[in-house]
Amino acid sequence: QKEVEQNSGPLSVPEGAIASLNCTYSDRGSQSFFWYRQYSGKSPELIMSIYSNGDKEDGRFTAQLNKASQYVSLLIRDSQPSDSATYLCAVNPRNYGGSQGNLIFGKGTKLSVKP
Amino acid sequence: DGGITQSPKYLFRKEGQNVTLSCEQNLNHDAMYWYRQDPGQGLRLIYYSHIVNDFQKGDIAEGYSVSREKKESFPLTVTSAQKNPTAFYLCASSRDRYYEQYFGPGTRLTVT
């Protein structure tokens, strides 16, 4: 059973701090990794994609991937109250052939940024 | 404007009635998906379609049905056989099964 694990939180950080969200996955052959942000009552929104080991930065967001350790993380610098949301990690296990290969989503980490 | 539309945003039905949720995309994506999300819970895959005229059951398909007759449309029917249909239903699409998924705004279904 392929799994994606996240700490459910809530993770509480003060405004201006760095929020660090972590995700581990079980399928060593996974090829692509995504972070989604979901505000309460809304649908998930894609915020970061990462495909190779290392860091990928986009504005205040940095995604980090370590395939050897099977984890992917999301750092949010200068956290704002508007960043308060649930963050979903998604992994593509990439089964070649067959009808699988769909993204597997973690259950999400709830982030609260306090003013 | 490219995107995914779901209608209606809110839907109320009486127990025992079938109801169809609409999902349309103009992104020219091959793959489409239906998820269910319950309060405080993660996403659960109901059905998916990697190509037009083909679809597969996801993890919780019982009580649901779909069709994929057109590339841009993937309607979901919640039948009276679904024991607990009240939930937030999300449709998503992707270029193909290996790429990122984009979500529609969702339909909140309440059955009483």
XYZ file of C-alpha atoms in Angstrom:
227
model
C 0.000 0.000 0.000
C 1.591 3.232 -1.121
C 1.316 5.932 1.547
C 1.968 9.603 2.071
C 2.241 10.722 5.684
C 1.925 14.200 7.142
C 1.663 15.475 10.672
C -1.948 16.643 11.019
C -1.007 19.562 13.255
C -2.124 22.123 14.000
C 1.229 23.763 13.488
C 1.198 27.193 15.048
C 3.839 29.808 14.187
C 4.063 33.545 14.900
C 3.762 36.032 12.070
C 7.114 36.565 10.353
C 8.531 33.169 11.343
C 9.444 30.259 9.088
C 6.844 27.497 8.892
C 8.213 24.043 8.121
C 5.849 21.360 6.824
C 7.021 17.794 6.313
C 5.845 14.816 4.305
C 7.170 11.272 3.996
C 6.259 8.732 1.349
C 6.584 4.992 1.093
C 7.167 4.349 -2.641
C 10.875 4.730 -3.359
C 10.135 4.925 -7.100
C 8.060 8.096 -6.782
C 9.003 10.688 -9.369
C 7.017 13.856 -8.806
C 5.914 15.720 -5.721
C 3.423 18.498 -5.156
C 2.243 20.831 -2.420
C -1.319 22.117 -2.326
C -2.829 24.770 -0.084
C -6.464 24.419 0.985
C -8.261 27.215 2.772
C -11.201 26.228 4.941
C -14.252 25.504 2.799
C -12.330 25.884 -0.471
C -10.736 23.506 -2.963
C -7.003 22.665 -2.993
C -4.721 24.994 -4.933
C -1.369 23.864 -6.357
C 1.475 25.969 -4.958
C 4.683 23.998 -5.629
C 5.949 21.130 -7.769
C 9.340 19.452 -7.344
C 10.867 16.617 -9.336
C 14.565 16.369 -8.428
C 16.566 16.296 -5.216
C 17.369 19.606 -3.625
C 15.574 22.880 -3.105
C 13.156 24.757 -5.326
C 12.235 28.305 -4.403
C 9.207 30.341 -5.478
C 8.757 33.617 -3.650
C 8.334 32.900 0.059
C 7.934 29.162 -0.576
C 10.746 26.609 -0.768
C 10.153 22.948 -1.515
C 12.862 20.494 -0.487
C 13.148 16.939 -1.778
C 15.324 14.120 -0.476
C 14.586 10.936 -2.398
C 17.098 8.849 -0.449
C 15.277 9.616 2.796
C 11.877 9.662 1.097
C 10.746 12.997 2.394
C 9.629 16.264 0.927
C 9.156 19.474 2.861
C 7.710 22.924 2.355
C 9.177 26.001 4.011
C 7.197 29.217 4.193
C 9.353 32.229 5.001
C 7.976 35.390 6.615
C 4.710 33.589 7.430
C 1.571 35.711 7.235
C -1.853 35.157 8.796
C -3.113 34.685 5.210
C -0.934 31.542 5.020
C -3.189 29.890 7.606
C -4.597 26.888 5.767
C -4.222 23.132 5.429
C -1.262 22.064 3.290
C -1.566 18.817 1.353
C 1.423 16.844 0.103
C 0.863 14.743 -3.046
C 3.160 12.149 -4.568
C 3.063 10.399 -7.925
C 4.235 6.793 -7.509
C 4.551 6.390 -11.286
C 3.625 2.773 -11.875
C 4.488 2.207 -15.478
C 1.699 0.429 -17.312
C -1.646 -0.534 -15.918
C -4.257 1.906 -14.746
C -2.510 3.263 -11.680
C -0.149 6.190 -11.391
C -2.630 8.587 -9.817
C -1.420 11.091 -7.261
C -1.530 9.932 -3.669
C -2.469 12.698 -1.238
C -1.508 13.024 2.389
C -4.221 14.064 4.830
C -2.708 17.492 5.254
C -1.108 19.646 7.942
C -3.135 22.517 9.351
C -1.030 25.660 9.693
C -2.030 28.579 11.887
C -0.046 31.831 11.692
C -0.669 34.047 14.712
C -0.461 37.848 14.323
C -10.073 31.701 -19.260
C -8.956 28.107 -18.782
C -10.139 26.175 -15.807
C -12.405 23.640 -14.210
C -16.003 24.412 -13.378
C -18.284 22.513 -11.059
C -21.924 23.161 -10.607
C -23.826 23.784 -8.532
C -21.790 25.126 -5.614
C -24.359 23.918 -3.080
C -26.850 21.105 -3.606
C -29.596 19.860 -1.332
C -31.437 16.598 -1.882
C -33.805 14.311 -0.058
C -32.665 10.840 0.898
C -33.454 8.267 -1.783
C -32.929 10.623 -4.722
C -30.131 10.301 -7.250
C -28.212 13.489 -7.968
C -25.688 14.371 -10.702
C -22.772 16.715 -10.107
C -21.307 18.487 -13.095
C -17.595 18.878 -13.889
C -16.296 20.583 -17.024
C -12.736 21.544 -17.998
C -11.382 23.554 -20.922
C -7.711 22.796 -20.239
C -7.566 20.026 -22.848
C -6.566 17.606 -20.095
C -6.807 13.883 -20.717
C -7.268 12.789 -17.096
C -10.118 13.684 -14.748
C -10.871 12.686 -11.166
C -13.595 12.815 -8.533
C -12.765 13.067 -4.840
C -14.843 13.232 -1.712
C -13.764 15.195 1.358
C -15.472 14.945 4.734
C -14.954 17.544 7.493
C -11.413 17.406 8.835
C -10.541 14.531 6.526
C -8.281 13.999 3.562
C -9.235 13.466 -0.064
C -10.702 10.101 -1.033
C -10.715 9.058 -4.685
C -14.125 8.017 -6.003
C -13.568 7.512 -9.742
C -10.950 8.492 -12.282
C -10.627 8.610 -16.036
C -7.283 8.728 -17.783
C -8.773 9.050 -21.250
C -12.149 9.729 -22.819
C -14.576 6.776 -22.936
C -12.682 4.981 -20.149
C -12.948 5.255 -16.378
C -11.964 3.230 -13.318
C -13.182 2.857 -9.757
C -11.188 4.572 -7.066
C -11.052 3.719 -3.397
C -14.696 4.467 -2.518
C -16.748 3.931 -5.703
C -19.727 2.138 -4.116
C -22.915 4.156 -4.545
C -21.458 6.392 -7.262
C -21.380 6.280 -11.060
C -19.653 8.335 -13.753
C -19.426 8.734 -17.503
C -16.712 10.152 -19.767
C -18.268 10.593 -23.185
C -16.486 13.867 -23.898
C -12.919 14.868 -23.058
C -14.032 18.010 -21.270
C -16.824 16.534 -19.145
C -16.860 14.016 -16.282
C -20.224 14.045 -14.425
C -20.652 12.164 -11.161
C -23.961 10.635 -10.088
C -24.520 10.042 -6.403
C -27.089 7.260 -6.207
C -29.510 6.365 -3.446
C -27.246 3.387 -2.695
C -24.589 5.710 -1.256
C -25.151 5.391 2.480
C -23.646 8.677 3.613
C -23.621 11.080 0.650
C -23.360 14.402 2.505
C -19.846 15.688 1.737
C -17.725 18.151 -0.226
C -17.140 16.788 -3.763
C -14.098 17.870 -5.722
C -13.365 17.348 -9.394
C -9.807 17.581 -10.700
C -8.040 17.242 -14.024
C -4.457 16.766 -15.187
C -2.569 16.684 -18.481
C -2.194 12.950 -17.927
C -1.997 10.627 -14.937
C 1.600 11.564 -14.079
C 1.182 15.334 -13.878
C -0.126 17.735 -11.272
C -3.873 17.881 -10.774
C -5.909 21.074 -10.830
C -9.110 21.258 -8.826
C -12.481 22.791 -9.487
C -14.205 24.887 -6.790
C -16.175 21.906 -5.461
C -19.821 21.065 -4.820
C -21.121 20.800 -1.279
C -23.879 18.180 -1.210
C -26.301 17.882 1.687
C -28.737 14.980 1.790
C -31.460 14.950 4.445
